[in-house]
PDB file of C-alpha atoms and ligand atoms in Angstrom:
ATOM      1  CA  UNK A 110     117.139 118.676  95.268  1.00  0.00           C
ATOM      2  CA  UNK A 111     119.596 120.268  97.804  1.00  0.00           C
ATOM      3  CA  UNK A 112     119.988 121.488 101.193  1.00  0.00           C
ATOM      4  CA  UNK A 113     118.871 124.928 100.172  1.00  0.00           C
ATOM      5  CA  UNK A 114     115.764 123.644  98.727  1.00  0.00           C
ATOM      6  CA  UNK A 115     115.307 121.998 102.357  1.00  0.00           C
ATOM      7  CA  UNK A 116     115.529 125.326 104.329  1.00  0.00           C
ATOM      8  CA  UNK A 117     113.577 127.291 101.735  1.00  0.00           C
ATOM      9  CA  UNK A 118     111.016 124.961 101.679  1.00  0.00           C
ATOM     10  CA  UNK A 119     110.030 125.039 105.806  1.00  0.00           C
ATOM     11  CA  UNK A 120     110.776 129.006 105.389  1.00  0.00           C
ATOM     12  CA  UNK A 121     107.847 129.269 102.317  1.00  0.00           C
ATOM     13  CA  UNK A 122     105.505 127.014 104.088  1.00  0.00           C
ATOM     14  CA  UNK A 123     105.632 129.656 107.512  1.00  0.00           C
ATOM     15  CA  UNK A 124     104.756 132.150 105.180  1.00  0.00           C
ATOM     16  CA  UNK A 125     102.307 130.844 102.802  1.00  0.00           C
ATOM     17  CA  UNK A 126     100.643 129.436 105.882  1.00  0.00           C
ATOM     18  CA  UNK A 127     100.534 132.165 108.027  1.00  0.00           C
ATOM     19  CA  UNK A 128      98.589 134.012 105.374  1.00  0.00           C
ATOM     20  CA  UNK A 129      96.331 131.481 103.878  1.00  0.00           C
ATOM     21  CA  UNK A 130      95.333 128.841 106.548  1.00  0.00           C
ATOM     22  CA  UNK A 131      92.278 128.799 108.852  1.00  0.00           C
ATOM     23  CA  UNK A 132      92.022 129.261 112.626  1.00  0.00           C
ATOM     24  CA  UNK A 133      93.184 125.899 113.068  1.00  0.00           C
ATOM     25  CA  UNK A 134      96.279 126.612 112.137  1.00  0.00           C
ATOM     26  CA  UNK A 135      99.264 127.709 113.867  1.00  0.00           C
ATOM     27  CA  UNK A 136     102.328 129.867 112.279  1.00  0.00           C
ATOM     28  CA  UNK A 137     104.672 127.282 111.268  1.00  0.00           C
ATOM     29  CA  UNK A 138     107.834 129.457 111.650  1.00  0.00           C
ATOM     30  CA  UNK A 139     109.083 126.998 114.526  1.00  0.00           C
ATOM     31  CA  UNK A 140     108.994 124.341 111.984  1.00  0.00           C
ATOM     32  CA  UNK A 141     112.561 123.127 111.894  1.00  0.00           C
ATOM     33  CA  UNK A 142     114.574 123.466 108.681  1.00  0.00           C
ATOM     34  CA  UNK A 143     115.954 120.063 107.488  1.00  0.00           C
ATOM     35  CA  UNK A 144     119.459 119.658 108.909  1.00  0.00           C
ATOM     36  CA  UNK A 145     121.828 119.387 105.309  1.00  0.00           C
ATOM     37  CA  UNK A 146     122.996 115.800 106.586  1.00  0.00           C
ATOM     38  CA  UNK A 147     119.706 114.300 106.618  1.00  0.00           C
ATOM     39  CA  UNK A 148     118.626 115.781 103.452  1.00  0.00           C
ATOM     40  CA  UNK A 149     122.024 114.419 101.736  1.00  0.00           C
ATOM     41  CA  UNK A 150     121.281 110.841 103.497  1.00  0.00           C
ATOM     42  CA  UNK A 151     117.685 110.581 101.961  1.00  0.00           C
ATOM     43  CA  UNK A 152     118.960 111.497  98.419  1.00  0.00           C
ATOM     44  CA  UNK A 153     122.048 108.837  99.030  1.00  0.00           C
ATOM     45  CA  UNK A 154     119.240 106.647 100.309  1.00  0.00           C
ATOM     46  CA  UNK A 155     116.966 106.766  96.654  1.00  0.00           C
ATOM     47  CA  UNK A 156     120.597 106.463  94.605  1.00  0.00           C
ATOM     48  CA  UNK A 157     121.514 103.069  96.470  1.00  0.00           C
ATOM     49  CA  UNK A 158     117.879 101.525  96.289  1.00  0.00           C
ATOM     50  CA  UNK A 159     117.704 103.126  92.254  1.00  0.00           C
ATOM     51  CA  UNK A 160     121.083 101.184  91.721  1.00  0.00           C
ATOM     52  CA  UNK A 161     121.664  98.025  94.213  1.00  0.00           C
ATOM     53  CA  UNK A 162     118.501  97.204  95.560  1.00  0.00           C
ATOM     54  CA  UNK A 163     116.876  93.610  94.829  1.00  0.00           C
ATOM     55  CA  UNK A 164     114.846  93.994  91.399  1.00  0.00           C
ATOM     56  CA  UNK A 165     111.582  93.194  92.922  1.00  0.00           C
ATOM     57  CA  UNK A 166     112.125  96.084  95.267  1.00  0.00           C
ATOM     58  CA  UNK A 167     113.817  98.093  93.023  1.00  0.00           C
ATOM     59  CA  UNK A 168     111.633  98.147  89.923  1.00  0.00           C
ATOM     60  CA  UNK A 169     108.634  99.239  92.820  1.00  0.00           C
ATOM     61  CA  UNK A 170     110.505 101.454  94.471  1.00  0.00           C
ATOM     62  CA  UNK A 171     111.673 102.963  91.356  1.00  0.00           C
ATOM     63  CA  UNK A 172     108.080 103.798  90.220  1.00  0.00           C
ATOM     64  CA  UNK A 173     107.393 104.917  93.714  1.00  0.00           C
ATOM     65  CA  UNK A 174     110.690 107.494  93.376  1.00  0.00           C
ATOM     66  CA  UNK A 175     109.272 108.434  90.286  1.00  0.00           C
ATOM     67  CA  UNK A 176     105.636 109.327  91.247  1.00  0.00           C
ATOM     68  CA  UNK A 177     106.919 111.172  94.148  1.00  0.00           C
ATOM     69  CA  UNK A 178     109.222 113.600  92.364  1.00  0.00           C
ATOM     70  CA  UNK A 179     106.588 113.854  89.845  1.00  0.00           C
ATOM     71  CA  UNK A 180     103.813 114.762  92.773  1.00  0.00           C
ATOM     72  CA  UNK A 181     106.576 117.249  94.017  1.00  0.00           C
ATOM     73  CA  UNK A 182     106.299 119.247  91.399  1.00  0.00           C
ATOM     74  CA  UNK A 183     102.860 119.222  89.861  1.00  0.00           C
ATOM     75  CA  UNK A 184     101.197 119.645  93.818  1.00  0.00           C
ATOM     76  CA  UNK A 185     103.670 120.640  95.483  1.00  0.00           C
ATOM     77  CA  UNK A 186     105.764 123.656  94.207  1.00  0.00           C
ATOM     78  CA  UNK A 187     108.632 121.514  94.562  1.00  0.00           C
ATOM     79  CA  UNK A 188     108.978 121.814  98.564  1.00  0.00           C
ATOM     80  CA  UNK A 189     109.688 118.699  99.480  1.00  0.00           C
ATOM     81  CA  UNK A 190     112.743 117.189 100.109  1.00  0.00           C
ATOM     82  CA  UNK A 191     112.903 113.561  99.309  1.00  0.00           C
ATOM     83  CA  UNK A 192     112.136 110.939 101.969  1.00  0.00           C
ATOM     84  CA  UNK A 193     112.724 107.705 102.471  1.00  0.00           C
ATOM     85  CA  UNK A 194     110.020 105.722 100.994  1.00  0.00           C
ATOM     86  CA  UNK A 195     110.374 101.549 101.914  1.00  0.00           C
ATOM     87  CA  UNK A 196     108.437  98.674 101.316  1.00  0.00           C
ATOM     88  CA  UNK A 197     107.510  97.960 104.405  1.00  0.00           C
ATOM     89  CA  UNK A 198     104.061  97.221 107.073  1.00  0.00           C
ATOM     90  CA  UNK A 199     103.198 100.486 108.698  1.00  0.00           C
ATOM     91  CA  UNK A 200     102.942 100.684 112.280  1.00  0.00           C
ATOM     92  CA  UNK A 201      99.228 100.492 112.368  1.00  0.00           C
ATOM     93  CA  UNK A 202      97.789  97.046 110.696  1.00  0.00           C
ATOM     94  CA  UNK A 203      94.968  98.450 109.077  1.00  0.00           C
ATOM     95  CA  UNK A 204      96.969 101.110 107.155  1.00  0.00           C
ATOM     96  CA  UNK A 205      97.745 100.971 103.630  1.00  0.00           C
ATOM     97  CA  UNK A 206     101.113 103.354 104.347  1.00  0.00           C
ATOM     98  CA  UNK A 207     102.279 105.929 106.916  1.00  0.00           C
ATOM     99  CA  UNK A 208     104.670 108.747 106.785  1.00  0.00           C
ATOM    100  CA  UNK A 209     106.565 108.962 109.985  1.00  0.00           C
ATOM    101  CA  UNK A 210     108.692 112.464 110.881  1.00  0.00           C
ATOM    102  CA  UNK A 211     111.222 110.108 112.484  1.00  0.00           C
ATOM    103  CA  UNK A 212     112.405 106.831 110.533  1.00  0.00           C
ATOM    104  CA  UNK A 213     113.284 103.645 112.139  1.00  0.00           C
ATOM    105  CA  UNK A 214     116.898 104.407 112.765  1.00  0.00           C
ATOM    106  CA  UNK A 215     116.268 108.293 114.191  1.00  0.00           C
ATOM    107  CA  UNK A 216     116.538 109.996 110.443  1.00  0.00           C
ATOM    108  CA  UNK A 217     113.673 112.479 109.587  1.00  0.00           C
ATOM    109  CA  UNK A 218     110.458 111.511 107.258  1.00  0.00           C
ATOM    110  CA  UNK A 219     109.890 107.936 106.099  1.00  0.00           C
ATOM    111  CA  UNK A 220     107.433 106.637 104.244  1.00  0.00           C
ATOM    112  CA  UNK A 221     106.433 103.399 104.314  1.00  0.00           C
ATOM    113  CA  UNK A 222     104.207 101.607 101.565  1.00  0.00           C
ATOM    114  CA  UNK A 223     102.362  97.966 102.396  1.00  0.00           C
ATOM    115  CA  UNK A 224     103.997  95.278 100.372  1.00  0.00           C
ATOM    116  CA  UNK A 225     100.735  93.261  99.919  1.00  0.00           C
ATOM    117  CA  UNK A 226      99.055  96.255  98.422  1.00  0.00           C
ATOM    118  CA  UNK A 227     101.607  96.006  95.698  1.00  0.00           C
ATOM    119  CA  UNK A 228     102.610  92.317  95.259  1.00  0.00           C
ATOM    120  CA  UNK A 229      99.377  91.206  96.480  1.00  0.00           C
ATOM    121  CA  UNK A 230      97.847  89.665  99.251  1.00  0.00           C
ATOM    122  CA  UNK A 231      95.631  92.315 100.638  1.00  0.00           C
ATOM    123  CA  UNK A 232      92.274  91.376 101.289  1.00  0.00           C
ATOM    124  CA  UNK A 233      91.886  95.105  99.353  1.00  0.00           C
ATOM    125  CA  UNK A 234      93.549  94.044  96.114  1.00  0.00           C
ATOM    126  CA  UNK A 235      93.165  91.586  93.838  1.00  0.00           C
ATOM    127  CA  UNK A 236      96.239  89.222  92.945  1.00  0.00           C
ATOM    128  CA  UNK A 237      98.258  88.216  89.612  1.00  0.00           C
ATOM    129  CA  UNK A 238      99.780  89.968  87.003  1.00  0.00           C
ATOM    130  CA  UNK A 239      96.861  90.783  85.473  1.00  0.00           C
ATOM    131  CA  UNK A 240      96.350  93.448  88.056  1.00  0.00           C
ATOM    132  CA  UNK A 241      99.472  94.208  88.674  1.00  0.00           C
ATOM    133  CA  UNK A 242      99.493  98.007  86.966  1.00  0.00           C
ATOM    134  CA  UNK A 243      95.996  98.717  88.984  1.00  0.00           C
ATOM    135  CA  UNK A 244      97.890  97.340  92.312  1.00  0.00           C
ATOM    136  CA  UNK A 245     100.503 100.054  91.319  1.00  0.00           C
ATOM    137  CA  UNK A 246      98.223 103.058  90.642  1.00  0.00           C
ATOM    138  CA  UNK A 247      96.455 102.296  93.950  1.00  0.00           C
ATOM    139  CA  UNK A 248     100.210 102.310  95.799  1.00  0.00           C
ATOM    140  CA  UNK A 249     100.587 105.602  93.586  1.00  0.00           C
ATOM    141  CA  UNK A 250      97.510 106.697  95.618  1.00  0.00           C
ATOM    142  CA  UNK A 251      98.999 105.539  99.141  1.00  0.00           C
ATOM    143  CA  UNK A 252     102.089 107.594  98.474  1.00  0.00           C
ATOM    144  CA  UNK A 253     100.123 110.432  97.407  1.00  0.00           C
ATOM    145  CA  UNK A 254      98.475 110.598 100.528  1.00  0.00           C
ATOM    146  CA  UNK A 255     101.277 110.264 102.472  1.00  0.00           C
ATOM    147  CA  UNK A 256     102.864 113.098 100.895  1.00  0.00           C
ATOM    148  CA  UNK A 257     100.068 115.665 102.187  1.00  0.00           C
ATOM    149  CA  UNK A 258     101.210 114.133 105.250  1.00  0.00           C
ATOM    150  CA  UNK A 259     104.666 114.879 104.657  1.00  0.00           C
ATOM    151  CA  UNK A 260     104.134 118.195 103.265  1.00  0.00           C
ATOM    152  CA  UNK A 261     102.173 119.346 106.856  1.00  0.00           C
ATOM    153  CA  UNK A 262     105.190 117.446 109.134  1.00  0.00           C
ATOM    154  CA  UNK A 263     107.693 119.217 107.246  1.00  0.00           C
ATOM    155  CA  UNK A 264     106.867 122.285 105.505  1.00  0.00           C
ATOM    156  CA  UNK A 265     103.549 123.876 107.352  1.00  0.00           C
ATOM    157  CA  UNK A 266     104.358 121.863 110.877  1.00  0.00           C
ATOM    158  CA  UNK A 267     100.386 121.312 111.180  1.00  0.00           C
ATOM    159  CA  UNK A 268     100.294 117.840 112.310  1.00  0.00           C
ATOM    160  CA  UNK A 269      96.604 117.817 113.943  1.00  0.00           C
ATOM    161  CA  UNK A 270      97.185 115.359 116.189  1.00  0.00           C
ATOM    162  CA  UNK A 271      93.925 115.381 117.397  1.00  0.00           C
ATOM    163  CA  UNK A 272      92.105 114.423 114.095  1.00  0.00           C
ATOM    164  CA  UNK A 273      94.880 111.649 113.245  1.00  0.00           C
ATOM    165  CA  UNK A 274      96.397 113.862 110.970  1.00  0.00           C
ATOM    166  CA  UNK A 275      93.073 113.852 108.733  1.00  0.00           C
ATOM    167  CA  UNK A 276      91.839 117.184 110.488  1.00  0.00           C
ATOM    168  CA  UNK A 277      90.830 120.718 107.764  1.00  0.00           C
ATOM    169  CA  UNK A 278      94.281 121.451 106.729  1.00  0.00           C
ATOM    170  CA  UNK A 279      94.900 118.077 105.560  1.00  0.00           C
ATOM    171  CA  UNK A 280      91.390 117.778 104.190  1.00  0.00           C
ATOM    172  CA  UNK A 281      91.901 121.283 102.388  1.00  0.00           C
ATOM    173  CA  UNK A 282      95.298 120.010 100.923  1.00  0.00           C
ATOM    174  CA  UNK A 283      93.385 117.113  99.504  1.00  0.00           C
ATOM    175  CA  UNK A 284      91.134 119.609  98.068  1.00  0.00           C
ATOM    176  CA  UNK A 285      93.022 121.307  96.534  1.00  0.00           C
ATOM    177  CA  UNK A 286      95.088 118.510  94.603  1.00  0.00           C
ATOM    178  CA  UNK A 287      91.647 116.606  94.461  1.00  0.00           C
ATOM    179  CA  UNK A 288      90.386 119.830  92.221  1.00  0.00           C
ATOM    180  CA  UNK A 289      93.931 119.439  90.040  1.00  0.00           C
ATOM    181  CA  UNK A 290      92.937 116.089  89.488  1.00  0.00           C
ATOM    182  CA  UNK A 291      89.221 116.391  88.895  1.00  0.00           C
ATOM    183  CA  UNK A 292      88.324 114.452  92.152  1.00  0.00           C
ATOM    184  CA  UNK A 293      85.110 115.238  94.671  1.00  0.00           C
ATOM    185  CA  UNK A 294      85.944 117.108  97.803  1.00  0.00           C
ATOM    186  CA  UNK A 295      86.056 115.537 100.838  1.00  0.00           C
ATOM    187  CA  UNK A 296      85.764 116.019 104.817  1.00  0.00           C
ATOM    188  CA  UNK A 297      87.810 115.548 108.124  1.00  0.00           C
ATOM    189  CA  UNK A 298      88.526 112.577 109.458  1.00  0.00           C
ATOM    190  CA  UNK A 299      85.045 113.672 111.894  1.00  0.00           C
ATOM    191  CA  UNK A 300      81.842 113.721 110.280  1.00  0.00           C
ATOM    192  CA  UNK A 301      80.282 116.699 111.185  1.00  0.00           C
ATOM    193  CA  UNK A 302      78.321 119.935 109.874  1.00  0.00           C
ATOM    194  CA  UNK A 303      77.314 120.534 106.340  1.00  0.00           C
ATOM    195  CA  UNK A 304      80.262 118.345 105.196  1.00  0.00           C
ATOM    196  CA  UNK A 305      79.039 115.330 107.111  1.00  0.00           C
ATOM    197  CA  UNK A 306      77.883 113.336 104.214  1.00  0.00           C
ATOM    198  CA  UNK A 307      81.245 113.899 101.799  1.00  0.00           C
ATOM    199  CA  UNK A 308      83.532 111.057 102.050  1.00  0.00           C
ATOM    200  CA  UNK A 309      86.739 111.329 104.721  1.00  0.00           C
ATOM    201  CA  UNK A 310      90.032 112.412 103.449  1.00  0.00           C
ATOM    202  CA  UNK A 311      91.116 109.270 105.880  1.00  0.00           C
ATOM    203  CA  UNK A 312      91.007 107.474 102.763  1.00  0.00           C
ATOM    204  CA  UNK A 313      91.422 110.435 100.335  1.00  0.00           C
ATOM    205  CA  UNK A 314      92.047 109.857  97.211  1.00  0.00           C
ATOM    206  CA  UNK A 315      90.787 105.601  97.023  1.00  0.00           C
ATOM    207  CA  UNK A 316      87.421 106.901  98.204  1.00  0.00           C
ATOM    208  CA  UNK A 317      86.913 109.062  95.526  1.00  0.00           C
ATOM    209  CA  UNK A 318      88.564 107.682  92.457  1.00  0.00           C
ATOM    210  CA  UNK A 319      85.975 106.551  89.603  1.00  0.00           C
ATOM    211  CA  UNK A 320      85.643 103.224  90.412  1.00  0.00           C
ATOM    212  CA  UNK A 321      87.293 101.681  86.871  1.00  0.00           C
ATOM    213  CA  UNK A 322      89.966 103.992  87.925  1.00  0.00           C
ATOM    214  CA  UNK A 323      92.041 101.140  89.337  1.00  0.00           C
ATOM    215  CA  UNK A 324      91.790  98.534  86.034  1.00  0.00           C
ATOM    216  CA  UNK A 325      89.938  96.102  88.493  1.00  0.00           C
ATOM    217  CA  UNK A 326      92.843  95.416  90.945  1.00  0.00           C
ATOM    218  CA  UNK A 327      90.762  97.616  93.988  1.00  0.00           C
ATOM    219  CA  UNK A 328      88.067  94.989  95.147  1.00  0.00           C
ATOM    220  CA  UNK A 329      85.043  97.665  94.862  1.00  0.00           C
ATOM    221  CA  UNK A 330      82.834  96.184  98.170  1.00  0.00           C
ATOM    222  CA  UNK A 331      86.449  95.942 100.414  1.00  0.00           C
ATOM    223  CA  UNK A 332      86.349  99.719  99.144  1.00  0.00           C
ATOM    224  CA  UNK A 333      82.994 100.748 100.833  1.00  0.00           C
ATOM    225  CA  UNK A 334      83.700  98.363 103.613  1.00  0.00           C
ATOM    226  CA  UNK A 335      86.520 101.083 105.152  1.00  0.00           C
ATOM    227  CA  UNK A 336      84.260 103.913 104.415  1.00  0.00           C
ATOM    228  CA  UNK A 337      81.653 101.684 106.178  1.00  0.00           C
ATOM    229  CA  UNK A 338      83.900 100.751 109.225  1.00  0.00           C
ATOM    230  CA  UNK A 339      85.058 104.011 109.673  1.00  0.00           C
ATOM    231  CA  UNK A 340      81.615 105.519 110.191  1.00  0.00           C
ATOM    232  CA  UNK A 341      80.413 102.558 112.079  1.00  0.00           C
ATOM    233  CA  UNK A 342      83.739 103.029 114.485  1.00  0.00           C
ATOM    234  CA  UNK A 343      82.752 106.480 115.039  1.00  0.00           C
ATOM    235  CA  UNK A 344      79.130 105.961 115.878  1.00  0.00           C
ATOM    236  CA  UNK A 345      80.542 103.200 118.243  1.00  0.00           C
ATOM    237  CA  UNK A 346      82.546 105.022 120.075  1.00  0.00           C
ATOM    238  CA  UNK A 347      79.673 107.769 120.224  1.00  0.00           C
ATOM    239  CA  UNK A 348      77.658 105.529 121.681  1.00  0.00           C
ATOM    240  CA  UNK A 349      80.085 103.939 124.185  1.00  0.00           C
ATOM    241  CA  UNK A 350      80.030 107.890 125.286  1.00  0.00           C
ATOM    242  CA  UNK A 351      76.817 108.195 125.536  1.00  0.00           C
ATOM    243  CA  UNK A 352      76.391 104.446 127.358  1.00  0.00           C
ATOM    244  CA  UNK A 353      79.408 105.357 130.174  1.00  0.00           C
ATOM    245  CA  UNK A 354      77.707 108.195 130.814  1.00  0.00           C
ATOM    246  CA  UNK A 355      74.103 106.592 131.582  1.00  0.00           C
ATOM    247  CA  UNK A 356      75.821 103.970 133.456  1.00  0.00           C
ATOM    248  CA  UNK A 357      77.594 106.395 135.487  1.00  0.00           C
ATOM    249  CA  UNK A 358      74.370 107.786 136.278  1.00  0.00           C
ATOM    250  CA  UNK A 359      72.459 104.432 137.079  1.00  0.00           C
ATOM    251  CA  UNK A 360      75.245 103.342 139.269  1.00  0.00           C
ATOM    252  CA  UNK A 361      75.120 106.794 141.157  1.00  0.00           C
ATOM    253  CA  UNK A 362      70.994 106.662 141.708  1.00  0.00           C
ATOM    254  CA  UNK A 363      70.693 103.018 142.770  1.00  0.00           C
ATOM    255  CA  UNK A 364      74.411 101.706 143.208  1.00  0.00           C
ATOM    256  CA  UNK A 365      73.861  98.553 140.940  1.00  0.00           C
ATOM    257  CA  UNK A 366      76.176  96.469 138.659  1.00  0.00           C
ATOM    258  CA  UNK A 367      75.788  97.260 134.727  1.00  0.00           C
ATOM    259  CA  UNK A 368      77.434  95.541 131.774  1.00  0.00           C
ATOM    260  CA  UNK A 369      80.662  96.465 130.323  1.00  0.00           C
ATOM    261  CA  UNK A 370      79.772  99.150 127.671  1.00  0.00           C
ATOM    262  CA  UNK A 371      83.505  99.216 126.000  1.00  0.00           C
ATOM    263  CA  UNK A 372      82.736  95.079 125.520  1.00  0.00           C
ATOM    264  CA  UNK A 373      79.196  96.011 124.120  1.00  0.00           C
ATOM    265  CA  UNK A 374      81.366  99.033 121.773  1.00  0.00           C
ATOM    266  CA  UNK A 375      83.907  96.303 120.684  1.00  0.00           C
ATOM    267  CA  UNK A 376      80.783  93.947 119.460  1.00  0.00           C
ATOM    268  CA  UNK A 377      79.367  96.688 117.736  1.00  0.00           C
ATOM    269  CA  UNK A 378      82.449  97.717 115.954  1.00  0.00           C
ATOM    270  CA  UNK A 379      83.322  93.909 115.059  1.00  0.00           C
ATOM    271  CA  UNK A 380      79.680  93.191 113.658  1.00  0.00           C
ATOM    272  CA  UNK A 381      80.462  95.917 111.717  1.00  0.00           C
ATOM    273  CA  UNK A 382      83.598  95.495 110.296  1.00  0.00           C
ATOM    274  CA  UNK A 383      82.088  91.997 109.157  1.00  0.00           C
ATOM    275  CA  UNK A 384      79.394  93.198 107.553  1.00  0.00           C
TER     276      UNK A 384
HETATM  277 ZN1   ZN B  46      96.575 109.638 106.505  1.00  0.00          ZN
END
């Protein structure tokens, strides 16, 4: 992979986008190349953790390296430019990875895989070597998320901030793998319309991989506990909406005190995350 690939890639995704997206997306032609030095640093980058990094790391990382390139290829033309990819806790706590456009120390595109979804740990994954090649094929799954992200902060330039990230073009770029792969479609991060009832592509592809697909390392019920929380969130905060509003109302006609609906929204969204 060179510099050349870099700038040819953000030049094919304007144009492939432009002609093929939906309203919701915007010509990517302001998407910034990939300045040659950062390119060069992420390659140097995967050559020093391939040759010097600790073996525990390195014997991860090196499958990591290896599904990516391979990903590149089979989904992705071959536009991306390699990022960093780390072991590392992403900046939310309930994420399984992340894929930021700016690293830690200001270089572009890092992704960053949970360690505890790997080694172990993870109230999601079961521990011990016996599961440790299902604990790798559901990383495998992490990164291959992340790279749709990727692909969209670096090559199309739709990031959708408004949906997370997880808004149509995302959701149609898991679609499109997902048919490559034989996998169920899935929906935007919102439930809405005639796609309501598909899964989200949030969690896209864990939420739609046959369940044995994992060799037992995925604890199934932790599985349909995030599809779970994530609907249960969403009606939450739907009806912490719909609860400000009446209060605003009540408190207008008579001028009385009311409870605190965000505490009664929090309660709501912890019973359900327990359940
Ligand atoms: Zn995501």
């Amino acid at each position: 992979m060179t510099a050349r690939r870099a700038a040819v890639g953000g030049v094919h995704g304007a144009g492939r986008v432009t002609e093929t997206r939906s309203q919701h997306v915007r010509a990517s032609a302001d998407t910034p190349a990939i300045p040659p030095e950062h390119v060069a640093h992420r390659q140097a980058f995967e050559a020093f953790v391939l040759e010097h990094a600790e073996p525990r790391h390195r014997d991860v990382l090196r499958f990591l390296y290896e599904r990516w390139h391979e990903y590149n290829e089979r989904f992705f033309t071959g536009q991306l430019v390699v990022p960093y990819i780390l072991l590392a806790e992403p900046k939310m706590p309930s994420a399984l990875g992340d894929c930021a456009p700016v690293s830690g120390f200001g270089a572009r595109s890092q992704i960053r895989i949970r360690p505890s979804i790997v080694f172990g740990g993870h109230p999601l994954v079961r521990s011990g070597a016996a599961f440790a090649e299902g604990r790798l094929r559901f990383a495998a799954d992490v990164l291959l998320h992340e790279m749709v992200h990727q692909y969209h902060q670096e090559v199309t330039g739709v990031t959708e901030d408004s949906y997370s990230g997880h808004g149509p073009v995302f959701r149609d770029e898991c679609n499109r793998i997902g048919a490559l792969l034989g996998l169920p479609p899935v929906r935007t991060c919102k439930a809405r319309g005639r796609d309501r009832d598909l899964p989200s592509c949030s969690h896209w592809p864990h939420n739609v991989r046959p369940p044995d697909y994992y060799l037992g390392a995925v604890v199934e019920r932790s599985r349909r506990r995030l599809e779970l929380s994530a609907a249960t969130i969403a009606a939450a905060l739907a009806a912490d909406a719909e609860l400000r509003l009446a209060v605003a109302r009540k408190r207008a006609e008579r001028g009385i005190a009311w409870p605190d609906v965000s505490e009664l929204a929090r309660t709501h969204i912890e019973r359900g995350v327990e359940s």
